[in-house]
Short mmCIF file of C-alpha atoms in Angstrom, two decimals:
data_model
loop_
_atom_site.label_atom_id
_atom_site.label_comp_id
_atom_site.label_asym_id
_atom_site.label_seq_id
_atom_site.Cartn_x
_atom_site.Cartn_y
_atom_site.Cartn_z
CA GLN P 1 0.15 -0.13 -0.54
CA SER P 2 2.00 3.09 -1.04
CA GLU P 3 1.30 6.83 1.28
CA PRO P 4 1.74 9.91 -0.14
CA ILE P 5 4.87 11.94 0.58
CA ASP P 6 3.13 14.99 0.21
CA GLU P 7 -0.32 16.57 -0.93
CA SER P 8 0.75 17.47 -5.03
CA ASP P 9 -1.15 15.80 -7.02
CA GLU P 10 1.71 15.04 -9.41
CA ILE P 11 2.67 11.26 -10.66
CA LYS P 12 4.88 9.30 -7.26
CA MET P 13 3.84 5.98 -8.10
CA SER P 14 4.88 4.14 -11.75
CA ILE P 15 5.12 0.67 -13.28
CA VAL P 16 7.42 1.53 -16.34
CA GLY P 17 8.84 -0.35 -19.41
CA ASN P 18 8.57 -3.68 -18.33
CA GLU P 19 7.54 -7.01 -19.74
CA VAL P 20 5.57 -9.35 -17.81
CA TYR P 21 5.05 -12.96 -18.72
CA ASP P 22 4.58 -16.55 -17.36
CA ASN P 23 2.94 -15.17 -13.52
CA VAL P 24 0.28 -18.15 -12.78
CA ASN P 25 -0.09 -19.01 -9.90
CA LYS P 26 0.16 -22.94 -9.79
CA ILE P 27 -0.42 -23.63 -5.87
CA PRO P 28 -3.79 -22.86 -4.03
CA TYR P 29 -3.74 -19.30 -3.07
CA TYR P 30 -4.49 -18.81 1.06
CA ASN P 31 -5.23 -15.05 3.03
CA PRO P 32 -5.68 -15.52 6.35
CA ASN P 33 -7.16 -11.45 6.81
CA TYR P 34 -10.20 -13.56 4.79
CA SER P 35 -13.17 -14.26 7.22
CA TRP P 36 -15.21 -17.58 6.51
CA ASP P 37 -17.81 -16.03 4.89
CA TYR P 38 -15.64 -14.06 2.35
CA SER P 39 -14.74 -14.30 -1.08
CA PRO P 40 -14.27 -11.71 -3.72
CA ILE P 41 -15.01 -14.66 -6.68
CA ALA P 42 -18.02 -15.71 -4.85
CA GLU P 43 -20.16 -13.10 -7.35
CA GLY P 44 -24.40 -14.90 -7.10
CA LEU P 45 -23.78 -16.82 -4.00
CA ASP P 46 -24.65 -16.80 -0.40
CA CYS P 47 -21.58 -18.57 1.44
CA THR P 48 -22.99 -17.53 4.93
CA SER P 49 -26.02 -20.33 3.72
CA TYR P 50 -23.67 -23.73 3.60
CA SER P 51 -22.76 -24.78 6.58
CA SER P 52 -19.91 -26.44 5.74
CA CYS P 53 -17.91 -23.52 4.76
CA ARG P 54 -18.56 -21.67 8.39
CA SER P 55 -16.04 -25.26 9.46
CA LEU P 56 -13.72 -25.15 6.52
CA GLN P 57 -14.81 -27.63 5.33
CA ILE P 58 -14.73 -28.38 1.25
CA LYS P 59 -17.19 -31.41 0.81
CA GLY P 60 -20.66 -29.29 0.75
CA CYS P 61 -18.59 -26.27 0.71
CA PRO P 62 -19.19 -23.88 -3.11
CA TRP P 63 -15.46 -23.98 -4.64
CA GLN P 64 -16.24 -20.15 -4.84
CA CYS P 65 -17.11 -19.63 -1.12
CA ARG P 66 -13.04 -21.83 -0.31
CA TYR P 67 -11.56 -18.71 -2.01
CA GLY P 68 -8.40 -17.94 0.36
CA LYS P 69 -9.44 -20.43 3.10
CA ILE P 70 -7.33 -23.42 4.01
CA SER P 71 -9.98 -25.15 2.38
CA GLN P 72 -9.06 -24.02 -1.26
CA ASP P 73 -7.64 -26.92 -3.24
CA TYR P 74 -7.46 -25.12 -6.38
CA ILE P 75 -5.60 -23.05 -8.26
CA ILE P 76 -6.90 -19.68 -10.37
CA ASP P 77 -4.67 -16.79 -9.69
CA GLY P 78 -1.98 -14.96 -11.89
CA SER P 79 -2.10 -11.31 -13.38
CA GLY P 80 0.82 -9.25 -14.85
CA VAL P 81 1.38 -5.69 -14.31
CA TYR P 82 -1.33 -5.30 -10.91
CA VAL P 83 -1.33 -3.11 -8.42
CA THR P 84 -3.58 -2.64 -5.64
CA ARG P 85 -5.49 -1.73 -2.04
CA ASN P 86 -3.62 2.02 -2.41
CA THR P 87 -7.28 3.85 -2.59
CA ASP P 88 -7.42 4.19 1.57
CA THR P 89 -3.64 4.84 1.65
CA TYR P 90 -2.91 7.14 -1.08
CA HIS P 91 -4.70 9.77 -0.77
CA HIS P 92 -2.44 12.86 -2.88
CA GLY P 93 -0.87 12.72 -6.01
CA ARG P 94 -1.20 10.08 -8.96
CA MET P 95 0.29 6.76 -10.57
CA GLU P 96 0.95 5.65 -14.21
CA LEU P 97 1.04 2.01 -15.55
CA ASN P 98 3.02 3.33 -19.45
CA ASP P 99 4.75 1.29 -22.25
CA ASN P 100 4.42 -2.09 -20.71
CA ILE P 101 4.18 -5.40 -22.78
CA SER P 102 1.74 -8.35 -20.55
CA TYR P 103 1.16 -12.20 -22.19
CA LYS P 104 0.98 -15.47 -21.19
CA ASN P 105 0.02 -14.67 -17.28
CA GLY P 106 -2.55 -16.53 -15.58
CA ILE P 107 -5.74 -14.03 -15.24
CA ASN P 108 -5.32 -10.17 -16.59
CA GLY P 109 -2.78 -8.33 -18.44
CA LEU P 110 -3.30 -5.45 -16.22
CA VAL P 111 -5.39 -4.49 -13.28
CA VAL P 112 -5.72 -1.56 -11.37
CA HIS P 113 -7.37 -2.83 -8.40
CA ARG P 114 -8.64 -0.14 -5.92
CA THR P 115 -6.90 2.05 -6.90
CA ASP P 116 -7.93 6.10 -7.45
CA ARG P 117 -6.11 8.35 -10.23
CA VAL P 118 -3.96 5.93 -12.77
CA THR P 119 -3.16 6.93 -15.94
CA VAL P 120 -2.37 3.37 -18.07
CA ARG P 121 -0.61 4.69 -21.54
CA ARG P 122 0.65 2.40 -24.35
CA ASN P 123 0.68 -1.09 -22.46
CA VAL P 124 0.32 -4.04 -25.19
CA ILE P 125 -1.42 -6.51 -23.89
CA TYR P 126 -2.25 -10.31 -25.46
CA ASN P 127 -2.42 -13.99 -25.38
CA ASN P 128 -3.48 -13.50 -20.63
CA GLY P 129 -5.90 -15.84 -18.59
CA VAL P 130 -3.84 -19.21 -19.48
CA VAL P 131 -5.45 -20.73 -16.73
CA PRO P 132 -8.11 -22.07 -18.09
CA ARG P 133 -11.87 -21.72 -18.06
CA SER P 134 -13.96 -24.50 -18.20
CA GLU P 135 -16.24 -23.50 -21.20
CA HIS P 136 -13.58 -23.74 -23.56
CA ALA P 137 -10.86 -27.29 -23.46
CA GLU P 138 -7.11 -26.00 -23.62
CA PRO P 139 -4.89 -27.31 -26.33
CA VAL P 140 -2.43 -28.62 -24.58
CA VAL P 141 -2.88 -30.43 -21.07
CA GLU P 142 -1.13 -29.18 -18.66
CA ASP P 143 -0.05 -31.54 -14.77
CA TRP P 144 -0.92 -28.29 -12.93
CA HIS P 145 -4.53 -28.32 -14.29
CA GLU P 146 -5.65 -31.48 -12.50
CA GLY P 147 -5.53 -28.49 -9.95
CA CYS P 148 -8.09 -26.23 -11.74
CA ARG P 149 -11.10 -29.02 -12.15
CA GLY P 150 -14.00 -28.14 -12.64
CA LYS P 151 -13.05 -24.55 -11.36
CA SER P 152 -13.10 -22.21 -14.08
CA ARG P 153 -11.20 -18.49 -14.33
CA GLN P 154 -13.47 -15.01 -15.12
CA PRO P 155 -14.26 -13.91 -18.42
CA TYR P 156 -11.36 -11.38 -18.28
CA SER P 157 -8.20 -11.68 -19.99
CA GLY P 158 -7.24 -8.11 -20.74
CA LEU P 159 -6.94 -4.89 -18.65
CA ILE P 160 -9.27 -4.98 -16.03
CA MET P 161 -10.38 -1.69 -13.57
CA ASN P 162 -12.02 -2.90 -10.62
CA ASN P 163 -13.55 -0.29 -7.69
CA ALA P 164 -10.85 2.13 -8.84
CA LEU P 165 -11.58 6.22 -9.71
CA SER P 166 -10.54 8.44 -12.00
CA VAL P 167 -8.26 6.13 -14.86
CA GLU P 168 -7.48 7.46 -17.77
CA LEU P 169 -6.39 5.03 -20.63
CA ILE P 170 -4.50 6.23 -23.19
CA ASN P 171 -2.89 4.28 -26.53
CA ASN P 172 -3.46 0.83 -25.34
CA ALA P 173 -4.01 -2.03 -27.71
CA VAL P 174 -5.20 -5.30 -25.78
CA SER P 175 -6.55 -8.81 -27.05
CA ALA P 176 -8.28 -11.44 -25.56
CA ARG P 177 -7.54 -14.98 -25.09
CA TYR P 178 -11.33 -15.34 -26.33
CA ASN P 179 -13.88 -13.99 -27.75
CA ASP P 180 -15.82 -14.32 -25.27
CA ASP P 181 -12.90 -12.90 -22.30
CA TYR P 182 -13.76 -9.41 -21.98
CA ALA P 183 -10.43 -7.13 -23.52
CA TYR P 184 -11.25 -3.61 -21.08
CA LYS P 185 -13.78 -4.80 -18.02
CA GLN P 186 -14.76 -1.81 -15.73
CA VAL P 187 -15.42 -3.66 -12.31
CA GLY P 188 -17.60 -2.37 -9.18
CA ILE P 189 -17.72 1.45 -9.83
CA SER P 190 -19.36 3.09 -13.07
CA GLU P 191 -17.66 6.48 -12.87
CA PRO P 192 -16.68 7.62 -16.88
CA ILE P 193 -13.31 7.01 -17.72
CA LEU P 194 -11.07 9.15 -18.74
CA GLY P 195 -9.85 8.36 -22.32
CA ARG P 196 -10.70 9.34 -26.56
CA ARG P 197 -11.89 6.76 -29.00
CA GLU P 198 -9.21 6.19 -31.03
CA ASP P 199 -6.47 6.12 -28.40
CA ASN P 200 -7.42 2.21 -27.17
CA ILE P 201 -7.75 -0.56 -29.42
CA ILE P 202 -9.36 -3.76 -28.74
CA CYS P 203 -8.60 -6.69 -31.18
CA ILE P 204 -9.77 -9.97 -29.75
CA GLY P 205 -12.75 -9.52 -26.43
CA MET P 206 -15.33 -7.80 -25.51
CA VAL P 207 -15.48 -4.84 -23.85
CA ASP P 208 -17.63 -3.68 -20.88
CA ILE P 209 -16.66 -0.12 -19.56
CA ILE P 210 -18.22 3.21 -19.84
CA PRO P 211 -18.48 4.66 -21.85
CA SER P 212 -16.96 2.77 -23.92
CA GLU P 213 -16.91 4.53 -26.87
CA VAL P 214 -13.43 4.70 -25.06
CA VAL P 215 -12.33 1.53 -26.56
CA ALA P 216 -12.31 1.68 -30.57
CA SER P 217 -11.98 -1.44 -32.64
CA VAL P 218 -9.61 -0.88 -35.63
CA CYS P 219 -7.12 -3.58 -35.09
CA GLU P 220 -6.14 -5.97 -38.13
CA THR P 221 -5.55 -9.43 -37.31
CA THR P 222 -5.71 -13.17 -37.51
CA SER P 223 -7.69 -14.96 -34.32
CA ASP P 224 -4.98 -16.07 -33.23
CA PRO P 225 -4.78 -14.80 -29.79
CA SER P 226 -1.03 -16.51 -28.72
CA MET P 227 0.18 -13.31 -31.39
CA PRO P 228 0.63 -9.65 -30.53
CA PRO P 229 -1.69 -7.19 -31.33
CA ILE P 230 -1.24 -5.98 -35.50
CA ILE P 231 -2.57 -2.13 -34.84
CA SER P 232 -3.45 0.13 -36.96
CA THR P 233 -2.34 4.26 -36.33
CA TYR P 234 -0.35 2.92 -32.93
CA SER P 235 3.11 4.18 -32.95
CA VAL P 236 5.55 2.24 -31.57
CA LEU P 237 9.35 2.52 -31.50
CA SER P 238 11.46 -0.32 -29.04
CA TYR P 239 13.43 0.40 -25.81
CA SER P 240 16.29 -1.93 -27.99
CA PRO P 241 18.98 -0.37 -29.58
CA LYS P 242 18.95 -2.77 -32.02
CA VAL P 243 16.10 -1.67 -33.95
CA THR P 244 14.31 -3.46 -37.51
CA PRO P 245 12.90 -1.08 -39.74
CA VAL P 246 9.82 -2.54 -41.95
CA ASN P 247 8.55 -0.58 -44.83
CA ASN P 248 5.29 -3.11 -46.22
CA ALA P 249 3.03 -5.26 -44.99
CA ALA P 250 5.05 -7.91 -46.14
CA GLU P 251 7.31 -7.10 -43.80
CA VAL P 252 5.38 -7.07 -41.13
CA ASN P 253 3.63 -10.36 -41.96
CA ALA P 254 7.22 -12.19 -42.21
CA LEU P 255 7.77 -11.71 -38.38
CA PRO P 256 5.66 -13.77 -36.58
CA GLN P 257 7.52 -13.57 -33.39
CA SER P 258 7.61 -9.45 -33.08
CA LEU P 259 5.09 -6.84 -32.48
CA LYS P 260 3.33 -6.19 -36.09
CA VAL P 261 2.62 -2.70 -36.12
CA VAL P 262 0.78 -0.12 -38.87
CA GLN P 263 2.34 2.85 -37.99
CA ASN P 264 -0.10 5.97 -39.10
CA ASP P 265 -0.99 3.97 -41.95
CA THR P 266 2.39 4.14 -44.05
CA MET P 267 2.87 0.53 -43.12
CA SER P 268 6.50 1.90 -41.83
CA VAL P 269 7.12 0.41 -38.23
CA SER P 270 10.49 -0.30 -35.93
CA ILE P 271 10.42 -3.34 -34.17
CA SER P 272 12.76 -5.62 -31.99
CA HIS P 273 12.23 -7.96 -29.51
CA SER P 274 8.46 -7.10 -28.13
CA LEU P 275 9.17 -3.99 -26.44
CA PRO P 276 7.23 -1.92 -27.74
CA VAL P 277 7.56 2.43 -26.68
CA THR P 278 5.04 4.72 -28.30
CA GLN P 279 6.74 7.56 -30.96
CA PRO P 280 5.91 10.82 -28.47
CA SER P 281 3.19 12.62 -29.12
CA ASP P 282 3.44 16.46 -28.26
CA ASP P 283 1.73 15.78 -25.31
CA ASP P 284 4.80 13.50 -24.42
CA ASN P 285 7.75 15.38 -25.79
CA GLY P 286 9.30 15.42 -22.93
CA GLU P 287 8.11 13.84 -20.08
CA ILE P 288 9.89 10.55 -22.06
CA ALA P 289 13.40 12.55 -22.52
CA LYS P 290 13.56 13.06 -18.57
CA ARG P 291 13.53 8.81 -17.94
CA SER P 292 15.77 6.69 -18.39
CA GLN P 293 15.60 3.74 -20.71
CA GLY P 294 13.08 0.87 -19.49
CA SER P 295 14.41 -2.67 -18.40
CA ARG P 296 12.80 -5.57 -18.78
CA ARG P 297 11.49 -7.85 -15.57
CA LYS P 298 9.76 -10.72 -15.07
CA ARG P 299 7.52 -10.43 -12.20
CA HIS P 300 5.47 -12.98 -10.37
CA LEU P 301 2.45 -11.36 -9.02
CA ARG P 302 -1.27 -12.30 -7.99
CA ASP P 303 -4.35 -11.50 -7.81
#
């Protein structure tokens, strides 16, 4: 939990320039602070009506009610870029989650959870949600999937705002794992998200935010969610000094392991190692110049 050092409203906390991947909690989650009748995933269930839940038994207590308890015997966690529970302590200042790339994480690619006044800018999020959903068979069954049998993660695998106020979305690109996964999802609070329609891109998945016009579906992509988004009107450079110029659509499509981008409809992009940073706009001039070159980090975070 963050605390402000003063009462100014400037940015004080930053998560910038990270490549976040393979974060899957493959052991059951336990939180000793959860009371027996509390569960953040038991939507539509009255856990207090089950005596077996009160006694922390497995049999007779719905699995959703057992989340975070000693009776949880399943796997369902693992997010990428994640900030949580700062609302009660971080009263002055903003946070920024900028220029991150997030993929192959257990549920969501980026989450703003119970944290207010956050700018989410220029993130590329794809191929998350590797924890199974009951509605979709896994193409390759792995041993740890046994811990998910009979359970299902939430239908979110993109950019999620959960009980967060004053969130601003700018120039993000998201592909959910499935067409019936949410790529952009707002949970708990109906305050409008800040942003312009042309700024945020969806390639695969659904949108449930207010207003939905903040996201424009203008992505050029195949149906393969494991590939990074192919994005129109979205300028991208790389943190890496080794940059490959690509000048036509054929060359773009010949790079399946790299982030593929059409820059401002000119078919000219810079690609390297799938780690993007947007070409600074007029609004960004000076801001990015002040920052040091981003680094790659592998993080292990939970929901």
